[in-house]
Amino acid sequence: MAALAALTALLLVAPGVVPNTPGRLGSLLEAFLPWLGLAVVPLLTLALLRRSALALVAVVLPMAAWAYAFGGLLLPAADPGPRDLVVVQHNVSDVNADPAGTARTLAAGGADLIALEELVPEALPAYEKELAGAYPFHEVRGTVGIWSRHPLTGTRTVDIKPEAIAEPWSRGLRTVARTPHGEVAVYVAHLPSFRLGAGGLGTARRDESARLLGRALDAEATGPVIVLGDLNATVDDRGIAPVTARLDVPERGFAFSFPASFPLARIDQVMAREATVGRIRTLPATGSDHLPVTARVTLD
């Protein structure tokens, strides 16, 4: 039991020790890493039942490791500042039966920017109609879009399409929001989903798309930068390191966003460069299988 406790602590603070081959086991662990802390419960129970002093002391290790890795996310958020932007990120689902209601839920948060993925042509008019009053500026490229209280300029498609996808596929855009605090480059992206099968976790297309997005961020000359999107990965997943290595992630909050019926992981992300992402939290459920997330971004 002491050895298991020590191993759990090691995995919490250094999940990279688990190789990604075969089967992308490392990415699978990182996708649900905060939940590994629950291993403390059976370990502590067994230590008490066996009255093992060594095991009881060893259980402190994973508890301390979890606090080190994730305890900061539970701390209070900083007070709002004068250079803050409130953003919302939501995969609205291409089978959402209530796009109008979804749009109203998102607008109720009073955000400056709203990024949406899985926008299908038949639902787009509903989002445009419901969001037009509070968000007079919007851009859509393929199945991703952004609505803004501030003017948008220089909008273009960002090519994050994996080479193996032959059919039409457009899931990335870049624009510049002219905010009262200056120009901000905003990216909206929807990386390919992964599948868990007999061969393990299938993330090759997602990881390739993340590399393409990382290259686009490298070439971005405008600062600050905000990235919003369904990245189909948690911030701990090494598969999207080409993105997370270039950006700051939320400092507070877990905001598990998927699946909406029983959220286990946050794969809907808000990240930034030359800006600080404060507390991230979820919004009420919509007709999607994802929960919306919102965060306050403070420009440097």
PDB file of C-alpha atoms in Angstrom:
ATOM      1  CA  MET A   1       0.000   0.000   0.000  1.00  0.00           C
ATOM      2  CA  ALA A   2       2.858   2.358   0.736  1.00  0.00           C
ATOM      3  CA  ALA A   3       4.308   1.606  -2.697  1.00  0.00           C
ATOM      4  CA  LEU A   4       0.931   2.262  -4.357  1.00  0.00           C
ATOM      5  CA  ALA A   5       0.618   5.560  -2.504  1.00  0.00           C
ATOM      6  CA  ALA A   6       4.102   6.606  -3.626  1.00  0.00           C
ATOM      7  CA  LEU A   7       3.329   5.580  -7.233  1.00  0.00           C
ATOM      8  CA  THR A   8       0.085   7.606  -7.179  1.00  0.00           C
ATOM      9  CA  ALA A   9       1.979  10.656  -5.920  1.00  0.00           C
ATOM     10  CA  LEU A  10       4.577  10.245  -8.673  1.00  0.00           C
ATOM     11  CA  LEU A  11       1.922  10.036 -11.394  1.00  0.00           C
ATOM     12  CA  LEU A  12       0.179  13.145 -10.079  1.00  0.00           C
ATOM     13  CA  VAL A  13       3.266  15.343 -10.222  1.00  0.00           C
ATOM     14  CA  ALA A  14       5.038  13.686 -13.170  1.00  0.00           C
ATOM     15  CA  PRO A  15       2.522  11.993 -15.499  1.00  0.00           C
ATOM     16  CA  GLY A  16       5.121  12.241 -18.235  1.00  0.00           C
ATOM     17  CA  VAL A  17       6.805   9.131 -16.846  1.00  0.00           C
ATOM     18  CA  VAL A  18       4.016   7.111 -18.471  1.00  0.00           C
ATOM     19  CA  PRO A  19       4.960   6.608 -22.143  1.00  0.00           C
ATOM     20  CA  ASN A  20       2.516   7.400 -24.900  1.00  0.00           C
ATOM     21  CA  THR A  21       3.273   4.197 -26.756  1.00  0.00           C
ATOM     22  CA  PRO A  22       1.585   1.882 -27.034  1.00  0.00           C
ATOM     23  CA  GLY A  23      -1.980   3.147 -27.043  1.00  0.00           C
ATOM     24  CA  ARG A  24      -1.341   6.759 -25.947  1.00  0.00           C
ATOM     25  CA  LEU A  25      -1.561   5.698 -22.303  1.00  0.00           C
ATOM     26  CA  GLY A  26       0.136   8.894 -21.165  1.00  0.00           C
ATOM     27  CA  SER A  27      -2.486  11.089 -22.808  1.00  0.00           C
ATOM     28  CA  LEU A  28      -5.247   8.907 -21.371  1.00  0.00           C
ATOM     29  CA  LEU A  29      -3.862   9.391 -17.861  1.00  0.00           C
ATOM     30  CA  GLU A  30      -3.456  13.134 -18.379  1.00  0.00           C
ATOM     31  CA  ALA A  31      -7.033  13.491 -19.627  1.00  0.00           C
ATOM     32  CA  PHE A  32      -8.369  12.495 -16.224  1.00  0.00           C
ATOM     33  CA  LEU A  33      -5.393  13.391 -14.033  1.00  0.00           C
ATOM     34  CA  PRO A  34      -7.267  15.345 -11.299  1.00  0.00           C
ATOM     35  CA  TRP A  35      -9.438  12.301 -10.647  1.00  0.00           C
ATOM     36  CA  LEU A  36      -6.367  10.244  -9.767  1.00  0.00           C
ATOM     37  CA  GLY A  37      -6.535  11.937  -6.378  1.00  0.00           C
ATOM     38  CA  LEU A  38      -9.540   9.747  -5.575  1.00  0.00           C
ATOM     39  CA  ALA A  39      -7.103   6.858  -5.177  1.00  0.00           C
ATOM     40  CA  VAL A  40      -6.438   8.299  -1.712  1.00  0.00           C
ATOM     41  CA  VAL A  41      -9.859   7.068  -0.518  1.00  0.00           C
ATOM     42  CA  PRO A  42      -9.286   3.295  -0.943  1.00  0.00           C
ATOM     43  CA  LEU A  43      -5.652   3.644   0.110  1.00  0.00           C
ATOM     44  CA  LEU A  44      -6.620   5.409   3.327  1.00  0.00           C
ATOM     45  CA  THR A  45      -9.419   2.912   3.996  1.00  0.00           C
ATOM     46  CA  LEU A  46      -7.107  -0.070   3.583  1.00  0.00           C
ATOM     47  CA  ALA A  47      -4.429   1.543   5.742  1.00  0.00           C
ATOM     48  CA  LEU A  48      -6.939   2.073   8.545  1.00  0.00           C
ATOM     49  CA  LEU A  49      -8.311  -1.450   8.263  1.00  0.00           C
ATOM     50  CA  ARG A  50      -4.841  -2.942   8.421  1.00  0.00           C
ATOM     51  CA  ARG A  51      -3.716  -0.461  11.066  1.00  0.00           C
ATOM     52  CA  SER A  52      -0.536   0.106   9.135  1.00  0.00           C
ATOM     53  CA  ALA A  53       1.397   3.151  10.331  1.00  0.00           C
ATOM     54  CA  LEU A  54       3.650   3.050   7.269  1.00  0.00           C
ATOM     55  CA  ALA A  55       0.689   3.012   4.881  1.00  0.00           C
ATOM     56  CA  LEU A  56      -1.004   5.837   6.782  1.00  0.00           C
ATOM     57  CA  VAL A  57       2.104   7.991   6.509  1.00  0.00           C
ATOM     58  CA  ALA A  58       2.520   7.072   2.831  1.00  0.00           C
ATOM     59  CA  VAL A  59      -1.045   8.189   2.012  1.00  0.00           C
ATOM     60  CA  VAL A  60       0.079  11.713   2.816  1.00  0.00           C
ATOM     61  CA  LEU A  61       2.246  11.629  -0.316  1.00  0.00           C
ATOM     62  CA  PRO A  62      -0.580  11.538  -2.937  1.00  0.00           C
ATOM     63  CA  MET A  63      -2.568  14.050  -0.878  1.00  0.00           C
ATOM     64  CA  ALA A  64       0.365  16.460  -0.938  1.00  0.00           C
ATOM     65  CA  ALA A  65       0.998  15.744  -4.623  1.00  0.00           C
ATOM     66  CA  TRP A  66      -2.616  16.504  -5.550  1.00  0.00           C
ATOM     67  CA  ALA A  67      -2.502  19.743  -3.558  1.00  0.00           C
ATOM     68  CA  TYR A  68       0.714  20.707  -5.339  1.00  0.00           C
ATOM     69  CA  ALA A  69      -0.652  19.926  -8.802  1.00  0.00           C
ATOM     70  CA  PHE A  70      -4.228  21.172  -8.471  1.00  0.00           C
ATOM     71  CA  GLY A  71      -4.714  22.946  -5.155  1.00  0.00           C
ATOM     72  CA  GLY A  72      -4.056  26.337  -6.713  1.00  0.00           C
ATOM     73  CA  LEU A  73      -7.132  25.942  -8.895  1.00  0.00           C
ATOM     74  CA  LEU A  74      -9.277  26.093  -5.730  1.00  0.00           C
ATOM     75  CA  LEU A  75      -7.890  29.418  -4.480  1.00  0.00           C
ATOM     76  CA  PRO A  76     -10.003  32.601  -4.764  1.00  0.00           C
ATOM     77  CA  ALA A  77      -9.811  34.474  -8.036  1.00  0.00           C
ATOM     78  CA  ALA A  78      -8.274  37.917  -8.301  1.00  0.00           C
ATOM     79  CA  ASP A  79     -10.567  40.939  -8.256  1.00  0.00           C
ATOM     80  CA  PRO A  80     -11.747  42.214 -11.665  1.00  0.00           C
ATOM     81  CA  GLY A  81      -9.406  44.754 -13.229  1.00  0.00           C
ATOM     82  CA  PRO A  82      -9.774  47.665 -15.663  1.00  0.00           C
ATOM     83  CA  ARG A  83      -8.217  45.705 -18.556  1.00  0.00           C
ATOM     84  CA  ASP A  84     -10.421  42.611 -18.330  1.00  0.00           C
ATOM     85  CA  LEU A  85     -12.321  40.863 -21.092  1.00  0.00           C
ATOM     86  CA  VAL A  86     -14.975  38.264 -20.297  1.00  0.00           C
ATOM     87  CA  VAL A  87     -15.056  35.411 -22.801  1.00  0.00           C
ATOM     88  CA  VAL A  88     -17.341  32.415 -23.352  1.00  0.00           C
ATOM     89  CA  GLN A  89     -16.400  29.205 -25.139  1.00  0.00           C
ATOM     90  CA  HIS A  90     -18.974  26.615 -26.199  1.00  0.00           C
ATOM     91  CA  ASN A  91     -19.246  23.641 -28.518  1.00  0.00           C
ATOM     92  CA  VAL A  92     -22.940  24.031 -29.289  1.00  0.00           C
ATOM     93  CA  SER A  93     -23.286  20.534 -30.886  1.00  0.00           C
ATOM     94  CA  ASP A  94     -24.325  19.944 -34.467  1.00  0.00           C
ATOM     95  CA  VAL A  95     -27.459  18.129 -33.247  1.00  0.00           C
ATOM     96  CA  ASN A  96     -28.557  20.829 -30.778  1.00  0.00           C
ATOM     97  CA  ALA A  97     -32.361  20.952 -30.917  1.00  0.00           C
ATOM     98  CA  ASP A  98     -32.577  24.429 -29.357  1.00  0.00           C
ATOM     99  CA  PRO A  99     -29.980  26.776 -30.883  1.00  0.00           C
ATOM    100  CA  ALA A 100     -32.038  29.862 -30.028  1.00  0.00           C
ATOM    101  CA  GLY A 101     -32.243  28.880 -26.358  1.00  0.00           C
ATOM    102  CA  THR A 102     -28.531  28.077 -26.361  1.00  0.00           C
ATOM    103  CA  ALA A 103     -27.757  31.525 -27.751  1.00  0.00           C
ATOM    104  CA  ARG A 104     -29.842  33.210 -25.072  1.00  0.00           C
ATOM    105  CA  THR A 105     -28.082  31.262 -22.321  1.00  0.00           C
ATOM    106  CA  LEU A 106     -24.684  32.323 -23.648  1.00  0.00           C
ATOM    107  CA  ALA A 107     -25.667  35.969 -24.075  1.00  0.00           C
ATOM    108  CA  ALA A 108     -26.969  36.128 -20.506  1.00  0.00           C
ATOM    109  CA  GLY A 109     -23.395  35.954 -19.224  1.00  0.00           C
ATOM    110  CA  GLY A 110     -22.629  39.410 -20.581  1.00  0.00           C
ATOM    111  CA  ALA A 111     -19.345  38.339 -22.173  1.00  0.00           C
ATOM    112  CA  ASP A 112     -17.288  40.491 -24.521  1.00  0.00           C
ATOM    113  CA  LEU A 113     -16.526  37.553 -26.822  1.00  0.00           C
ATOM    114  CA  ILE A 114     -18.417  34.319 -27.505  1.00  0.00           C
ATOM    115  CA  ALA A 115     -16.728  31.515 -29.453  1.00  0.00           C
ATOM    116  CA  LEU A 116     -18.814  28.684 -30.890  1.00  0.00           C
ATOM    117  CA  GLU A 117     -17.994  25.361 -32.546  1.00  0.00           C
ATOM    118  CA  GLU A 118     -20.085  22.823 -34.485  1.00  0.00           C
ATOM    119  CA  LEU A 119     -22.080  25.579 -36.158  1.00  0.00           C
ATOM    120  CA  VAL A 120     -24.146  23.908 -38.852  1.00  0.00           C
ATOM    121  CA  PRO A 121     -25.798  25.905 -41.660  1.00  0.00           C
ATOM    122  CA  GLU A 122     -29.360  25.156 -40.574  1.00  0.00           C
ATOM    123  CA  ALA A 123     -28.736  26.427 -37.016  1.00  0.00           C
ATOM    124  CA  LEU A 124     -26.590  29.450 -37.860  1.00  0.00           C
ATOM    125  CA  PRO A 125     -29.514  31.861 -38.511  1.00  0.00           C
ATOM    126  CA  ALA A 126     -30.851  31.211 -34.994  1.00  0.00           C
ATOM    127  CA  TYR A 127     -27.515  32.152 -33.408  1.00  0.00           C
ATOM    128  CA  GLU A 128     -27.210  35.224 -35.611  1.00  0.00           C
ATOM    129  CA  LYS A 129     -30.701  36.393 -34.711  1.00  0.00           C
ATOM    130  CA  GLU A 130     -30.494  35.830 -30.956  1.00  0.00           C
ATOM    131  CA  LEU A 131     -27.009  37.274 -30.532  1.00  0.00           C
ATOM    132  CA  ALA A 132     -27.340  40.244 -32.906  1.00  0.00           C
ATOM    133  CA  GLY A 133     -28.626  42.697 -30.297  1.00  0.00           C
ATOM    134  CA  ALA A 134     -25.778  42.409 -27.793  1.00  0.00           C
ATOM    135  CA  TYR A 135     -23.120  41.272 -30.249  1.00  0.00           C
ATOM    136  CA  PRO A 136     -23.228  43.371 -33.430  1.00  0.00           C
ATOM    137  CA  PHE A 137     -19.987  41.926 -34.793  1.00  0.00           C
ATOM    138  CA  HIS A 138     -19.505  38.306 -35.748  1.00  0.00           C
ATOM    139  CA  GLU A 139     -17.495  36.106 -38.084  1.00  0.00           C
ATOM    140  CA  VAL A 140     -17.973  32.473 -39.116  1.00  0.00           C
ATOM    141  CA  ARG A 141     -15.545  30.254 -40.971  1.00  0.00           C
ATOM    142  CA  GLY A 142     -16.643  26.707 -41.661  1.00  0.00           C
ATOM    143  CA  THR A 143     -18.144  25.333 -38.450  1.00  0.00           C
ATOM    144  CA  VAL A 144     -16.530  27.801 -36.007  1.00  0.00           C
ATOM    145  CA  GLY A 145     -17.543  31.352 -35.244  1.00  0.00           C
ATOM    146  CA  ILE A 146     -17.084  34.295 -32.924  1.00  0.00           C
ATOM    147  CA  TRP A 147     -19.500  36.963 -31.712  1.00  0.00           C
ATOM    148  CA  SER A 148     -18.143  40.198 -30.263  1.00  0.00           C
ATOM    149  CA  ARG A 149     -19.230  43.447 -28.628  1.00  0.00           C
ATOM    150  CA  HIS A 150     -16.207  45.060 -30.268  1.00  0.00           C
ATOM    151  CA  PRO A 151     -15.329  45.476 -33.958  1.00  0.00           C
ATOM    152  CA  LEU A 152     -13.579  42.557 -35.657  1.00  0.00           C
ATOM    153  CA  THR A 153     -11.032  42.973 -38.431  1.00  0.00           C
ATOM    154  CA  GLY A 154      -8.591  40.863 -40.412  1.00  0.00           C
ATOM    155  CA  THR A 155     -10.638  37.691 -40.074  1.00  0.00           C
ATOM    156  CA  ARG A 156      -9.255  34.676 -41.900  1.00  0.00           C
ATOM    157  CA  THR A 157      -9.411  30.912 -41.869  1.00  0.00           C
ATOM    158  CA  VAL A 158      -6.677  29.082 -39.957  1.00  0.00           C
ATOM    159  CA  ASP A 159      -5.789  25.797 -41.632  1.00  0.00           C
ATOM    160  CA  ILE A 160      -5.618  23.141 -38.918  1.00  0.00           C
ATOM    161  CA  LYS A 161      -6.909  20.325 -41.122  1.00  0.00           C
ATOM    162  CA  PRO A 162      -5.057  17.005 -40.695  1.00  0.00           C
ATOM    163  CA  GLU A 163      -3.596  15.659 -43.914  1.00  0.00           C
ATOM    164  CA  ALA A 164      -5.577  12.409 -43.757  1.00  0.00           C
ATOM    165  CA  ILE A 165      -8.952  14.210 -43.923  1.00  0.00           C
ATOM    166  CA  ALA A 166      -9.965  14.406 -47.571  1.00  0.00           C
ATOM    167  CA  GLU A 167     -13.440  15.950 -47.258  1.00  0.00           C
ATOM    168  CA  PRO A 168     -14.105  19.687 -46.808  1.00  0.00           C
ATOM    169  CA  TRP A 169     -13.147  20.588 -43.242  1.00  0.00           C
ATOM    170  CA  SER A 170     -12.731  24.065 -41.758  1.00  0.00           C
ATOM    171  CA  ARG A 171     -12.442  24.399 -37.991  1.00  0.00           C
ATOM    172  CA  GLY A 172     -10.182  27.341 -37.312  1.00  0.00           C
ATOM    173  CA  LEU A 173     -10.370  31.105 -37.587  1.00  0.00           C
ATOM    174  CA  ARG A 174      -8.324  34.091 -36.538  1.00  0.00           C
ATOM    175  CA  THR A 175      -9.571  37.637 -36.097  1.00  0.00           C
ATOM    176  CA  VAL A 176      -8.582  40.851 -34.333  1.00  0.00           C
ATOM    177  CA  ALA A 177     -10.939  42.370 -31.768  1.00  0.00           C
ATOM    178  CA  ARG A 178     -10.603  46.138 -31.390  1.00  0.00           C
ATOM    179  CA  THR A 179     -11.317  46.405 -27.683  1.00  0.00           C
ATOM    180  CA  PRO A 180     -11.210  49.535 -25.494  1.00  0.00           C
ATOM    181  CA  HIS A 181      -7.880  48.198 -24.207  1.00  0.00           C
ATOM    182  CA  GLY A 182      -6.283  47.761 -27.629  1.00  0.00           C
ATOM    183  CA  GLU A 183      -6.224  45.156 -30.363  1.00  0.00           C
ATOM    184  CA  VAL A 184      -6.399  41.493 -29.364  1.00  0.00           C
ATOM    185  CA  ALA A 185      -5.803  38.584 -31.739  1.00  0.00           C
ATOM    186  CA  VAL A 186      -8.451  35.941 -31.145  1.00  0.00           C
ATOM    187  CA  TYR A 187      -8.298  32.351 -32.385  1.00  0.00           C
ATOM    188  CA  VAL A 188     -11.242  29.947 -32.410  1.00  0.00           C
ATOM    189  CA  ALA A 189     -10.387  26.295 -32.986  1.00  0.00           C
ATOM    190  CA  HIS A 190     -12.025  22.893 -32.884  1.00  0.00           C
ATOM    191  CA  LEU A 191      -9.478  20.089 -32.912  1.00  0.00           C
ATOM    192  CA  PRO A 192     -10.452  16.578 -34.070  1.00  0.00           C
ATOM    193  CA  SER A 193     -11.978  14.301 -31.467  1.00  0.00           C
ATOM    194  CA  PHE A 194     -10.253  11.171 -30.244  1.00  0.00           C
ATOM    195  CA  ARG A 195     -11.579   7.649 -29.949  1.00  0.00           C
ATOM    196  CA  LEU A 196     -10.848   4.996 -27.349  1.00  0.00           C
ATOM    197  CA  GLY A 197     -10.608   1.595 -29.025  1.00  0.00           C
ATOM    198  CA  ALA A 198      -8.852  -1.734 -28.854  1.00  0.00           C
ATOM    199  CA  GLY A 199      -5.590  -0.088 -29.906  1.00  0.00           C
ATOM    200  CA  GLY A 200      -5.815   2.536 -27.193  1.00  0.00           C
ATOM    201  CA  LEU A 201      -6.485   6.248 -27.467  1.00  0.00           C
ATOM    202  CA  GLY A 202      -6.636   7.451 -31.077  1.00  0.00           C
ATOM    203  CA  THR A 203      -5.281  11.017 -30.992  1.00  0.00           C
ATOM    204  CA  ALA A 204      -3.096  11.226 -34.115  1.00  0.00           C
ATOM    205  CA  ARG A 205      -5.361  13.645 -36.007  1.00  0.00           C
ATOM    206  CA  ARG A 206      -5.964  15.798 -32.936  1.00  0.00           C
ATOM    207  CA  ASP A 207      -2.246  16.012 -32.226  1.00  0.00           C
ATOM    208  CA  GLU A 208      -1.484  16.916 -35.852  1.00  0.00           C
ATOM    209  CA  SER A 209      -4.109  19.656 -35.733  1.00  0.00           C
ATOM    210  CA  ALA A 210      -2.578  20.964 -32.490  1.00  0.00           C
ATOM    211  CA  ARG A 211       0.820  21.207 -34.193  1.00  0.00           C
ATOM    212  CA  LEU A 212      -0.703  23.242 -37.030  1.00  0.00           C
ATOM    213  CA  LEU A 213      -2.381  25.577 -34.548  1.00  0.00           C
ATOM    214  CA  GLY A 214       0.905  25.947 -32.675  1.00  0.00           C
ATOM    215  CA  ARG A 215       2.642  27.022 -35.899  1.00  0.00           C
ATOM    216  CA  ALA A 216      -0.056  29.613 -36.539  1.00  0.00           C
ATOM    217  CA  LEU A 217       0.460  30.998 -33.032  1.00  0.00           C
ATOM    218  CA  ASP A 218       4.207  31.165 -33.615  1.00  0.00           C
ATOM    219  CA  ALA A 219       3.573  33.336 -36.670  1.00  0.00           C
ATOM    220  CA  GLU A 220       1.119  35.644 -34.864  1.00  0.00           C
ATOM    221  CA  ALA A 221       2.542  39.174 -34.657  1.00  0.00           C
ATOM    222  CA  THR A 222      -0.371  40.837 -32.859  1.00  0.00           C
ATOM    223  CA  GLY A 223      -0.433  40.699 -29.080  1.00  0.00           C
ATOM    224  CA  PRO A 224      -2.154  39.931 -26.789  1.00  0.00           C
ATOM    225  CA  VAL A 225      -3.597  36.647 -28.068  1.00  0.00           C
ATOM    226  CA  ILE A 226      -6.640  34.736 -26.821  1.00  0.00           C
ATOM    227  CA  VAL A 227      -7.339  31.159 -27.938  1.00  0.00           C
ATOM    228  CA  LEU A 228     -10.849  29.759 -27.486  1.00  0.00           C
ATOM    229  CA  GLY A 229     -12.000  26.354 -28.571  1.00  0.00           C
ATOM    230  CA  ASP A 230     -12.953  22.751 -28.131  1.00  0.00           C
ATOM    231  CA  LEU A 231      -9.469  21.238 -28.200  1.00  0.00           C
ATOM    232  CA  ASN A 232     -10.678  17.736 -27.322  1.00  0.00           C
ATOM    233  CA  ALA A 233      -7.937  17.607 -24.692  1.00  0.00           C
ATOM    234  CA  THR A 234      -7.272  18.819 -21.187  1.00  0.00           C
ATOM    235  CA  VAL A 235      -4.470  21.306 -20.562  1.00  0.00           C
ATOM    236  CA  ASP A 236      -2.418  18.473 -19.019  1.00  0.00           C
ATOM    237  CA  ASP A 237      -2.535  16.322 -22.162  1.00  0.00           C
ATOM    238  CA  ARG A 238       0.896  16.245 -23.802  1.00  0.00           C
ATOM    239  CA  GLY A 239      -0.780  15.792 -27.176  1.00  0.00           C
ATOM    240  CA  ILE A 240      -1.648  19.506 -27.353  1.00  0.00           C
ATOM    241  CA  ALA A 241       1.693  20.699 -25.955  1.00  0.00           C
ATOM    242  CA  PRO A 242       2.352  22.606 -29.224  1.00  0.00           C
ATOM    243  CA  VAL A 243      -0.506  24.875 -28.106  1.00  0.00           C
ATOM    244  CA  THR A 244      -0.188  24.928 -24.324  1.00  0.00           C
ATOM    245  CA  ALA A 245       3.569  25.542 -24.479  1.00  0.00           C
ATOM    246  CA  ARG A 246       2.893  28.853 -26.211  1.00  0.00           C
ATOM    247  CA  LEU A 247       0.061  30.080 -23.985  1.00  0.00           C
ATOM    248  CA  ASP A 248      -0.964  30.613 -20.379  1.00  0.00           C
ATOM    249  CA  VAL A 249      -3.814  28.448 -19.070  1.00  0.00           C
ATOM    250  CA  PRO A 250      -6.465  29.315 -16.440  1.00  0.00           C
ATOM    251  CA  GLU A 251      -5.073  29.944 -12.973  1.00  0.00           C
ATOM    252  CA  ARG A 252      -8.247  29.054 -11.070  1.00  0.00           C
ATOM    253  CA  GLY A 253     -11.137  26.625 -11.488  1.00  0.00           C
ATOM    254  CA  PHE A 254     -11.666  23.136 -12.892  1.00  0.00           C
ATOM    255  CA  ALA A 255     -14.737  23.818 -15.081  1.00  0.00           C
ATOM    256  CA  PHE A 256     -15.222  20.236 -16.257  1.00  0.00           C
ATOM    257  CA  SER A 257     -17.218  20.683 -19.458  1.00  0.00           C
ATOM    258  CA  PHE A 258     -17.682  17.228 -21.002  1.00  0.00           C
ATOM    259  CA  PRO A 259     -19.887  15.289 -21.117  1.00  0.00           C
ATOM    260  CA  ALA A 260     -22.612  17.692 -20.031  1.00  0.00           C
ATOM    261  CA  SER A 261     -24.623  14.911 -18.384  1.00  0.00           C
ATOM    262  CA  PHE A 262     -21.726  14.002 -16.048  1.00  0.00           C
ATOM    263  CA  PRO A 263     -18.711  16.279 -16.604  1.00  0.00           C
ATOM    264  CA  LEU A 264     -15.396  14.473 -16.197  1.00  0.00           C
ATOM    265  CA  ALA A 265     -12.917  16.705 -18.016  1.00  0.00           C
ATOM    266  CA  ARG A 266     -12.503  20.204 -19.372  1.00  0.00           C
ATOM    267  CA  ILE A 267     -11.803  19.906 -23.071  1.00  0.00           C
ATOM    268  CA  ASP A 268     -13.242  23.369 -23.819  1.00  0.00           C
ATOM    269  CA  GLN A 269     -10.385  25.778 -23.311  1.00  0.00           C
ATOM    270  CA  VAL A 270      -9.558  29.444 -22.778  1.00  0.00           C
ATOM    271  CA  MET A 271      -5.848  30.259 -23.125  1.00  0.00           C
ATOM    272  CA  ALA A 272      -3.913  33.443 -23.705  1.00  0.00           C
ATOM    273  CA  ARG A 273      -0.553  35.050 -24.436  1.00  0.00           C
ATOM    274  CA  GLU A 274       0.448  38.430 -23.020  1.00  0.00           C
ATOM    275  CA  ALA A 275      -2.661  38.118 -20.867  1.00  0.00           C
ATOM    276  CA  THR A 276      -3.742  36.239 -17.746  1.00  0.00           C
ATOM    277  CA  VAL A 277      -6.690  33.854 -17.691  1.00  0.00           C
ATOM    278  CA  GLY A 278      -8.287  34.044 -14.251  1.00  0.00           C
ATOM    279  CA  ARG A 279     -10.943  31.720 -12.887  1.00  0.00           C
ATOM    280  CA  ILE A 280     -12.693  29.536 -15.442  1.00  0.00           C
ATOM    281  CA  ARG A 281     -16.144  28.181 -14.659  1.00  0.00           C
ATOM    282  CA  THR A 282     -19.051  26.500 -16.391  1.00  0.00           C
ATOM    283  CA  LEU A 283     -22.352  28.088 -17.376  1.00  0.00           C
ATOM    284  CA  PRO A 284     -25.780  26.402 -17.241  1.00  0.00           C
ATOM    285  CA  ALA A 285     -26.361  23.462 -19.557  1.00  0.00           C
ATOM    286  CA  THR A 286     -27.728  24.054 -23.046  1.00  0.00           C
ATOM    287  CA  GLY A 287     -28.926  21.653 -25.729  1.00  0.00           C
ATOM    288  CA  SER A 288     -25.323  20.557 -26.292  1.00  0.00           C
ATOM    289  CA  ASP A 289     -23.367  17.603 -24.968  1.00  0.00           C
ATOM    290  CA  HIS A 290     -20.781  20.146 -23.741  1.00  0.00           C
ATOM    291  CA  LEU A 291     -21.180  22.729 -20.992  1.00  0.00           C
ATOM    292  CA  PRO A 292     -20.244  26.318 -21.856  1.00  0.00           C
ATOM    293  CA  VAL A 293     -17.224  27.736 -20.031  1.00  0.00           C
ATOM    294  CA  THR A 294     -16.473  31.366 -19.240  1.00  0.00           C
ATOM    295  CA  ALA A 295     -13.381  33.117 -17.983  1.00  0.00           C
ATOM    296  CA  ARG A 296     -12.081  36.607 -17.287  1.00  0.00           C
ATOM    297  CA  VAL A 297      -8.945  37.459 -19.271  1.00  0.00           C
ATOM    298  CA  THR A 298      -6.753  40.288 -17.985  1.00  0.00           C
ATOM    299  CA  LEU A 299      -4.606  41.941 -20.651  1.00  0.00           C
ATOM    300  CA  ASP A 300      -1.009  42.631 -19.650  1.00  0.00           C
TER     301      ASP A 300
END
